[in-house]
Coordinates of C-alpha atoms and ligand atoms in Angstrom, one line a residue:
X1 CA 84.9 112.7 115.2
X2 CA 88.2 114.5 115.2
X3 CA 89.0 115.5 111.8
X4 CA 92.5 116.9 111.2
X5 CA 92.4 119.0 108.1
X6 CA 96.0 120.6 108.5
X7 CA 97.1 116.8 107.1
X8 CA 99.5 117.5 103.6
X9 CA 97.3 116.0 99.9
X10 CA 100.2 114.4 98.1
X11 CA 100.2 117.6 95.7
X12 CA 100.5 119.8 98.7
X13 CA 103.6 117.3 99.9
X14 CA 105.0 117.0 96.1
X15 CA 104.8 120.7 96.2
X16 CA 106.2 121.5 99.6
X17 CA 109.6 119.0 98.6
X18 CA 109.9 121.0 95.7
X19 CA 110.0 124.5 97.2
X20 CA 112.8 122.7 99.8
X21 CA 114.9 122.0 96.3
X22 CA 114.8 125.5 94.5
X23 CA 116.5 124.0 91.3
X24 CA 113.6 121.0 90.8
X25 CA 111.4 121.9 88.0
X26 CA 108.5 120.1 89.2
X27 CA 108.2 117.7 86.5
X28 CA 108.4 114.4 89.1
X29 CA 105.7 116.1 91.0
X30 CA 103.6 116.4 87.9
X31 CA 104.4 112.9 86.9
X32 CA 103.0 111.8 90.7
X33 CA 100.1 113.7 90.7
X34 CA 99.1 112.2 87.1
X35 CA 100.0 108.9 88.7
X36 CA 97.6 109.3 91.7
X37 CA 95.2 110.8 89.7
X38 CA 94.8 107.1 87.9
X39 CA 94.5 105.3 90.8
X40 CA 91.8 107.3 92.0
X41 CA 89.8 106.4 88.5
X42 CA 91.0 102.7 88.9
X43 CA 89.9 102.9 92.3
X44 CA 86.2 103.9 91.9
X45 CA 86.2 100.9 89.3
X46 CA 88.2 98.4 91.6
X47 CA 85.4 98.9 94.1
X48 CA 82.6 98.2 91.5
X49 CA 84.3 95.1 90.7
X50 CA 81.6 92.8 92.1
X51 CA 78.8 94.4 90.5
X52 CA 80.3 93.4 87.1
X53 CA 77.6 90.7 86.7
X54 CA 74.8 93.1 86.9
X55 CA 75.8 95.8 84.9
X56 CA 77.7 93.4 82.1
X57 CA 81.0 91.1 82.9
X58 CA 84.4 92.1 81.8
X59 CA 84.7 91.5 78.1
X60 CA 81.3 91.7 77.3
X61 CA 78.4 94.3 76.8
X62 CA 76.7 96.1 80.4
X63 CA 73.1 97.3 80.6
X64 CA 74.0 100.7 79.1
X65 CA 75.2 98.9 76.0
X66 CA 79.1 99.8 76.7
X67 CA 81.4 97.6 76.1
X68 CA 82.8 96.6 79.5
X69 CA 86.5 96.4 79.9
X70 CA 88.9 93.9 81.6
X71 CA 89.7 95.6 85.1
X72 CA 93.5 95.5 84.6
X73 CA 92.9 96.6 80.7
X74 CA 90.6 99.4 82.2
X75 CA 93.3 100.1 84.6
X76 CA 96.6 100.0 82.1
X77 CA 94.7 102.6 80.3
X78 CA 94.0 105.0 82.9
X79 CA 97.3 104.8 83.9
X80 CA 98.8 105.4 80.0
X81 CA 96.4 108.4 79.3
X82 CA 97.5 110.5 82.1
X83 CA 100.8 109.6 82.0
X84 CA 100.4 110.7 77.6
X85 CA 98.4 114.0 77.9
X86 CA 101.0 115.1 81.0
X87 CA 104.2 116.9 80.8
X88 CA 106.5 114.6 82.9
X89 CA 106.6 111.4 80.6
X90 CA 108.1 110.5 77.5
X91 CA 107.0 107.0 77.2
X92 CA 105.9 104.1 79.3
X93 CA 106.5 100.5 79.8
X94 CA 103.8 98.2 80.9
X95 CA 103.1 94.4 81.7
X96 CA 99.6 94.6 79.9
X97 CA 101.8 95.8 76.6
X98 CA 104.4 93.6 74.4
X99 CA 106.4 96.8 73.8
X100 CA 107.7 100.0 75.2
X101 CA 105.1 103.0 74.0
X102 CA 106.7 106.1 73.1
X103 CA 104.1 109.1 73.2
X104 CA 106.8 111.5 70.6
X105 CA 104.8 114.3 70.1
X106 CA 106.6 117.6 71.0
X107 CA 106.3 117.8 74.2
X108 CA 106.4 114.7 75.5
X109 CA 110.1 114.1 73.9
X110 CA 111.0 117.2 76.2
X111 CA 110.1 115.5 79.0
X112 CA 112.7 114.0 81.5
X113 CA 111.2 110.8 82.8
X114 CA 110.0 107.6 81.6
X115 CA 107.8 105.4 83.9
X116 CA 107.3 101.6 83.7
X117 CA 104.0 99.6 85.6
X118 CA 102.3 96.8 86.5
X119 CA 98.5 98.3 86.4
X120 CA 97.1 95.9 88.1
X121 CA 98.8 93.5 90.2
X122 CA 97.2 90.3 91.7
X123 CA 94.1 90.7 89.5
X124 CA 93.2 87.2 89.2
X125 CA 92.4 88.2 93.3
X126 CA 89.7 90.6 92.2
X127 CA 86.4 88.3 92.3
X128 CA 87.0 87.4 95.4
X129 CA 87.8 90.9 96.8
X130 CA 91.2 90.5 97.9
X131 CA 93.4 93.4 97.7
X132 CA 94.6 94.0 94.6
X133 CA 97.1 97.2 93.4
X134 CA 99.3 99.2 90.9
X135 CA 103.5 99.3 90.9
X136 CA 105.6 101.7 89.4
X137 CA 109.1 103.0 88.4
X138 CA 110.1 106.1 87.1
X139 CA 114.0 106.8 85.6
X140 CA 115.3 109.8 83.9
X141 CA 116.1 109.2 80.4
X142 CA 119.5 108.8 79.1
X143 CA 118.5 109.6 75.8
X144 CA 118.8 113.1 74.4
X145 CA 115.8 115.5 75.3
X146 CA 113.7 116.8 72.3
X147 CA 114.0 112.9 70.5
X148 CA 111.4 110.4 71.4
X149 CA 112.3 108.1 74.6
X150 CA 114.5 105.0 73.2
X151 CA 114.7 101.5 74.7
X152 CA 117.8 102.4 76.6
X153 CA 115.8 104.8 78.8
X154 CA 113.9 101.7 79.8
X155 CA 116.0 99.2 80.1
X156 CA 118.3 100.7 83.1
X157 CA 119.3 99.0 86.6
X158 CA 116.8 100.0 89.2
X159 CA 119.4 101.3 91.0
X160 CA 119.2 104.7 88.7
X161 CA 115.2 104.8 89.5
X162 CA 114.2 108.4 90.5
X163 CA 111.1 107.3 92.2
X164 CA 109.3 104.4 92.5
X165 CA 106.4 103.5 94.1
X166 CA 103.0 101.3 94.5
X167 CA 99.1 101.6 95.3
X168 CA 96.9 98.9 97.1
X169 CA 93.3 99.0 96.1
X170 CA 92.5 97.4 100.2
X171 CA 90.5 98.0 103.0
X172 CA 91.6 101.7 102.2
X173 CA 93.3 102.8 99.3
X174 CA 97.0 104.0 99.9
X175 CA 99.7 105.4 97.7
X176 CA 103.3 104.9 98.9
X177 CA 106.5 106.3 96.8
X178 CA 109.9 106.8 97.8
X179 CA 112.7 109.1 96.4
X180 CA 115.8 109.5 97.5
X181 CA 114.7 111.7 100.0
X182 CA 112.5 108.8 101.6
X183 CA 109.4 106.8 101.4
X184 CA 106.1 108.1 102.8
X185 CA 102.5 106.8 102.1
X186 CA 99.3 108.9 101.2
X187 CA 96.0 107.1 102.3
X188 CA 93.0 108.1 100.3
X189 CA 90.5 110.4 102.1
X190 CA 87.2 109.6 100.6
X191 CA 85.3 112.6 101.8
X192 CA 87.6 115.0 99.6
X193 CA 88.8 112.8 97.3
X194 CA 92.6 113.0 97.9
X195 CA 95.5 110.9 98.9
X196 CA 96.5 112.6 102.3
X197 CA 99.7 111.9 103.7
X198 CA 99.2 109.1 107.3
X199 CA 102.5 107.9 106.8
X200 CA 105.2 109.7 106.7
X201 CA 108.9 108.8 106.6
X202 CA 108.2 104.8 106.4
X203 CA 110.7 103.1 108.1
X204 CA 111.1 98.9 107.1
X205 CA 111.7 97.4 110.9
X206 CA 114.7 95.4 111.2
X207 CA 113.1 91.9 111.9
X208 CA 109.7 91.2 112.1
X209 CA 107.3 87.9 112.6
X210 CA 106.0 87.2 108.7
X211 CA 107.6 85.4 106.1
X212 CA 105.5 85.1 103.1
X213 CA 106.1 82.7 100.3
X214 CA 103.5 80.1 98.1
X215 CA 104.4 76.3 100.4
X216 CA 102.3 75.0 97.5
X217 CA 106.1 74.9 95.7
X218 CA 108.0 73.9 98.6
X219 CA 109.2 71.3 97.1
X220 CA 110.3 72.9 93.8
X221 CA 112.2 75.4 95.7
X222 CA 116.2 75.3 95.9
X223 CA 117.6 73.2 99.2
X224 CA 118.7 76.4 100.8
X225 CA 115.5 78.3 100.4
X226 CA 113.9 74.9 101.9
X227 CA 116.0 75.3 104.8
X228 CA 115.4 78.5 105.5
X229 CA 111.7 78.1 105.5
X230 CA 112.0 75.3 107.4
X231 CA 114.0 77.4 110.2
X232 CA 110.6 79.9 109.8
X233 CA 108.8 77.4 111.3
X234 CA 110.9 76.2 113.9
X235 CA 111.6 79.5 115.7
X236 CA 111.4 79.8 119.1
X237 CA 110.5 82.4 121.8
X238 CA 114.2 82.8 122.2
X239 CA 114.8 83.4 118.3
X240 CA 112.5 86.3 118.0
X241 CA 109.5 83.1 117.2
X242 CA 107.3 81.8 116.7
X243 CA 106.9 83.3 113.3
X244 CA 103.6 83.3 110.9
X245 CA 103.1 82.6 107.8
X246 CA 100.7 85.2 105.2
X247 CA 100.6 84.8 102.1
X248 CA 97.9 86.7 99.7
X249 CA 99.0 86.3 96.6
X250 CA 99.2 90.1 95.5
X251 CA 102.3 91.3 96.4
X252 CA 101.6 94.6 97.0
X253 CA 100.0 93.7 99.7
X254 CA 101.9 91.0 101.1
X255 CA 105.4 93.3 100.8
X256 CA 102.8 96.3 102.1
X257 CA 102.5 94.6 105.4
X258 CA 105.8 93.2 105.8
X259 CA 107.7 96.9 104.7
X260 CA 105.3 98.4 107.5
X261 CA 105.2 95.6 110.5
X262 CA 108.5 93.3 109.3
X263 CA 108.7 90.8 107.7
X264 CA 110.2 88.7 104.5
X265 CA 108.8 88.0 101.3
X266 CA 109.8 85.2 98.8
X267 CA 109.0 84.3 95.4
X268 CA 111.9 81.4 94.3
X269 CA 112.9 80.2 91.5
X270 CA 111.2 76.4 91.2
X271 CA 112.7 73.3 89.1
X272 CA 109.6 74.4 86.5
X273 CA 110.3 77.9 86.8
X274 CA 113.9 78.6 87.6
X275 CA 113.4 82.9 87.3
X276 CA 110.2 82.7 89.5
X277 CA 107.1 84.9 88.3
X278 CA 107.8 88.2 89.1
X279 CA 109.1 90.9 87.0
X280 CA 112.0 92.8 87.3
X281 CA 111.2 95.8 85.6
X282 CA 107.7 96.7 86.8
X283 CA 106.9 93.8 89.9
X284 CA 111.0 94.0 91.9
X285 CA 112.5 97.1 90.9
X286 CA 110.0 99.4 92.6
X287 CA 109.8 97.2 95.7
X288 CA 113.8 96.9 96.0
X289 CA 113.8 100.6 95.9
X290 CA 111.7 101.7 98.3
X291 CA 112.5 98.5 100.9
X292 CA 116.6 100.1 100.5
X293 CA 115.3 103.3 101.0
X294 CA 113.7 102.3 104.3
X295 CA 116.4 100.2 105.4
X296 CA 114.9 96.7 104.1
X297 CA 117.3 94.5 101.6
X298 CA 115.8 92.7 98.0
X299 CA 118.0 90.6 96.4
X300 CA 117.3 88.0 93.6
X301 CA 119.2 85.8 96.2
X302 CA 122.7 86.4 95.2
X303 CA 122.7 89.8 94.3
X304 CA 120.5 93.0 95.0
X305 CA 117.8 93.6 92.9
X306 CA 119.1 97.4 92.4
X307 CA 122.2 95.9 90.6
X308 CA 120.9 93.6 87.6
X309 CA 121.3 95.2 84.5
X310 CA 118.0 94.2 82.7
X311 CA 118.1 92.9 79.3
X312 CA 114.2 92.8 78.7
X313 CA 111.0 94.5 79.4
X314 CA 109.1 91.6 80.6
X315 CA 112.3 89.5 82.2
X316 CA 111.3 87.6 85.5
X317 CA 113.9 86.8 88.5
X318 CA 113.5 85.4 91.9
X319 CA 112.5 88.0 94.5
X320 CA 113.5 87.8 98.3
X321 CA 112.5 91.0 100.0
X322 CA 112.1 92.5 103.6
X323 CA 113.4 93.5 107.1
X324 CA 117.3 93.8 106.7
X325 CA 118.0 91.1 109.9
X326 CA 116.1 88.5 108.1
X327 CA 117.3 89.2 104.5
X328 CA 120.5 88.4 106.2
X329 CA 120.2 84.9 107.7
X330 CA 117.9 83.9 104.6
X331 CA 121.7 84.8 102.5
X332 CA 123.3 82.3 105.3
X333 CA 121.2 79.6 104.2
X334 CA 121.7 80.4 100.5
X335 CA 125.2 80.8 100.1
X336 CA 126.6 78.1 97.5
X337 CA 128.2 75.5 99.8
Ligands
AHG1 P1 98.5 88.0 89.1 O1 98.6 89.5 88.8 O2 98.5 87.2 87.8 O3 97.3 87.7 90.0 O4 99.8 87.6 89.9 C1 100.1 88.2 91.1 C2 101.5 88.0 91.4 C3 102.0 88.6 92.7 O5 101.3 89.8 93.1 C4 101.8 87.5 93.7 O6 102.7 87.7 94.8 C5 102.1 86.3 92.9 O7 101.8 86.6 91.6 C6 101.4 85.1 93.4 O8 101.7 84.0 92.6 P2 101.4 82.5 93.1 O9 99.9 82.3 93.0 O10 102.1 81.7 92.1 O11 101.9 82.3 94.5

């Protein structure tokens, strides 16, 4: 086999961007490099995940006597001790914690950014190995630096995100992240143990064939979002059609394949649930970034995700994300009458 070894880690890339930018201190390349340094530990536990039941299930005690911790526990964990003994980040936001955690110790309330995360999306797709994966935002504080990180650091529109990116635990592990200077994805290369960059300068295509949304709600959905699903299916060869329908059920993955082949993702509002599932903060945010960044759209179906002004850690809101052509006609259908 041809192996190319010239390919950029992602601390070589990090590194290289920052020597482009002479005035960067190198603090969001330390706060990456933390961040892929977790999802290499979640990783090597993610693909233990079905021996749980021989060496002690998730909760309970293994054959060494250790207490054995739910993966997206495990995961959160990893994620928040990095992040704490680092130098980029003053505090952290997370959907397996009620509260924001502000690390205030000295130098942590020096520190620019703030980073919020979903450790473990999809996990209720981990028995039966479907792929699984991490999201995350990072912002620049507002607050002043040398005081701990406040709430108002958190709670900002995603349009003022710095970075933002996700990791799917799949067939092969990959890190994508975009900052305003673009979105590029690192695929982990087992035999050195380092995210090495395969895609570089990820560009969302402008229509594609996938829409992706859970029918089992069709008929809670809103009558324009029924339309418009009901115009996925009756595509023709001369509308771009015949289009398909995937749906996982771990959005990484399912907006993964759509960002890179095209595509449109959908999670509605339903007559139960009329702000969907996902959240904002942690789930949309980082998804709407980096699909604007690559030319995609994500709106909550009026508006774009970048644009709502959050009012809590945990809110939810309906997500409809993807290639920019389709984003548009789904808005046709959505428009109030
Ligand atoms: P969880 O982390 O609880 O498994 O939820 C996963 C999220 C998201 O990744 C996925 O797209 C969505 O929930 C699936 O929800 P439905 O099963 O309701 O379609």
């Amino acid at each position: 086999m041809n192996i190319n070894r010239r390919v950029q880690t992602l601390d070589e890339f990090t590194i290289q961007q920052m020597r482009d930018f002479p005035q960067a201190t190198g603090e969001l390349a330390g706060l990456l490099r933390d961040i892929g340094l977790a999802a290499k530990r979640v990783n090597v536990e993610v693909n233990k995940a079905g021996l749980v039941d021989i060496l002690g299930d998730a909760g309970g005690i293994n054959v060494q006597g250790e207490e054995v911790k739910k993966m997206d526990i495990f995961a959160n964990n990893q994620f928040m001790g990095v992040l704490r003994h680092g130098i980029s980040c003053a505090g952290i936001g997370s959907e397996e914690l009620d509260d924001i955690v502000v690390f205030n110790d000295e130098v942590s309330n020096n520190s620019k950014y703030v980073c919020l995360f979903d450790p473990l999306d999809g996990s209720s797709n981990i028995d039966v190995n479907v792929s699984i994966g991490t999201i995350f935002s990072v912002f620049k504080r507002v607050s002043p630096l040398g005081q701990p990180a406040t709430a108002e650091d958190f709670l900002q529109p995603g349009r003022r995100q710095v970075a933002a990116g996700y990791i799917i635990y799949g067939s092969s592990t990959i890190l994508v992240y975009g900052t305003r200077r673009g979105v590029n994805g690192f695929t982990l290369d087992p035999s050195i143990g380092e995210f090495s960059l395969s895609h570089p300068n990820i560009t969302c295509p402008e229509t594609g064939k996938f829409y992706s949304v859970n029918h089992g709600n069709f008929f809670q959905y809103a009558d324009g979002v029924k339309k418009y699903i009901d115009g996925c299916q009756k595509k023709t060869k001369a509308d771009g059609g015949p289009y398909t329908q995937r749906y996982i059920g771990s959005m990484v993955a399912d907006v993964h394949r759509n960002l890179i082949k095209g595509g449109i993702f959908m999670y509605p509002g339903t007559t139960d649930k009329p702000n969907g599932k996902l959240r904002l903060m942690y789930e949309c945010n980082p998804f709407a970034f980096i699909l604007e960044l690559s030319g995609g759209k994500a709106t909550d179906g009026s508006i774009s995700i970048l644009d709502i002004v959050p009012a809590s850690l945990h809110q939810r809101t309906p997500f409809f994300a993807g290639s920019r052509k389709m984003m548009d006609e789904l808005e046709i259908f959505m428009k109030p009458a």
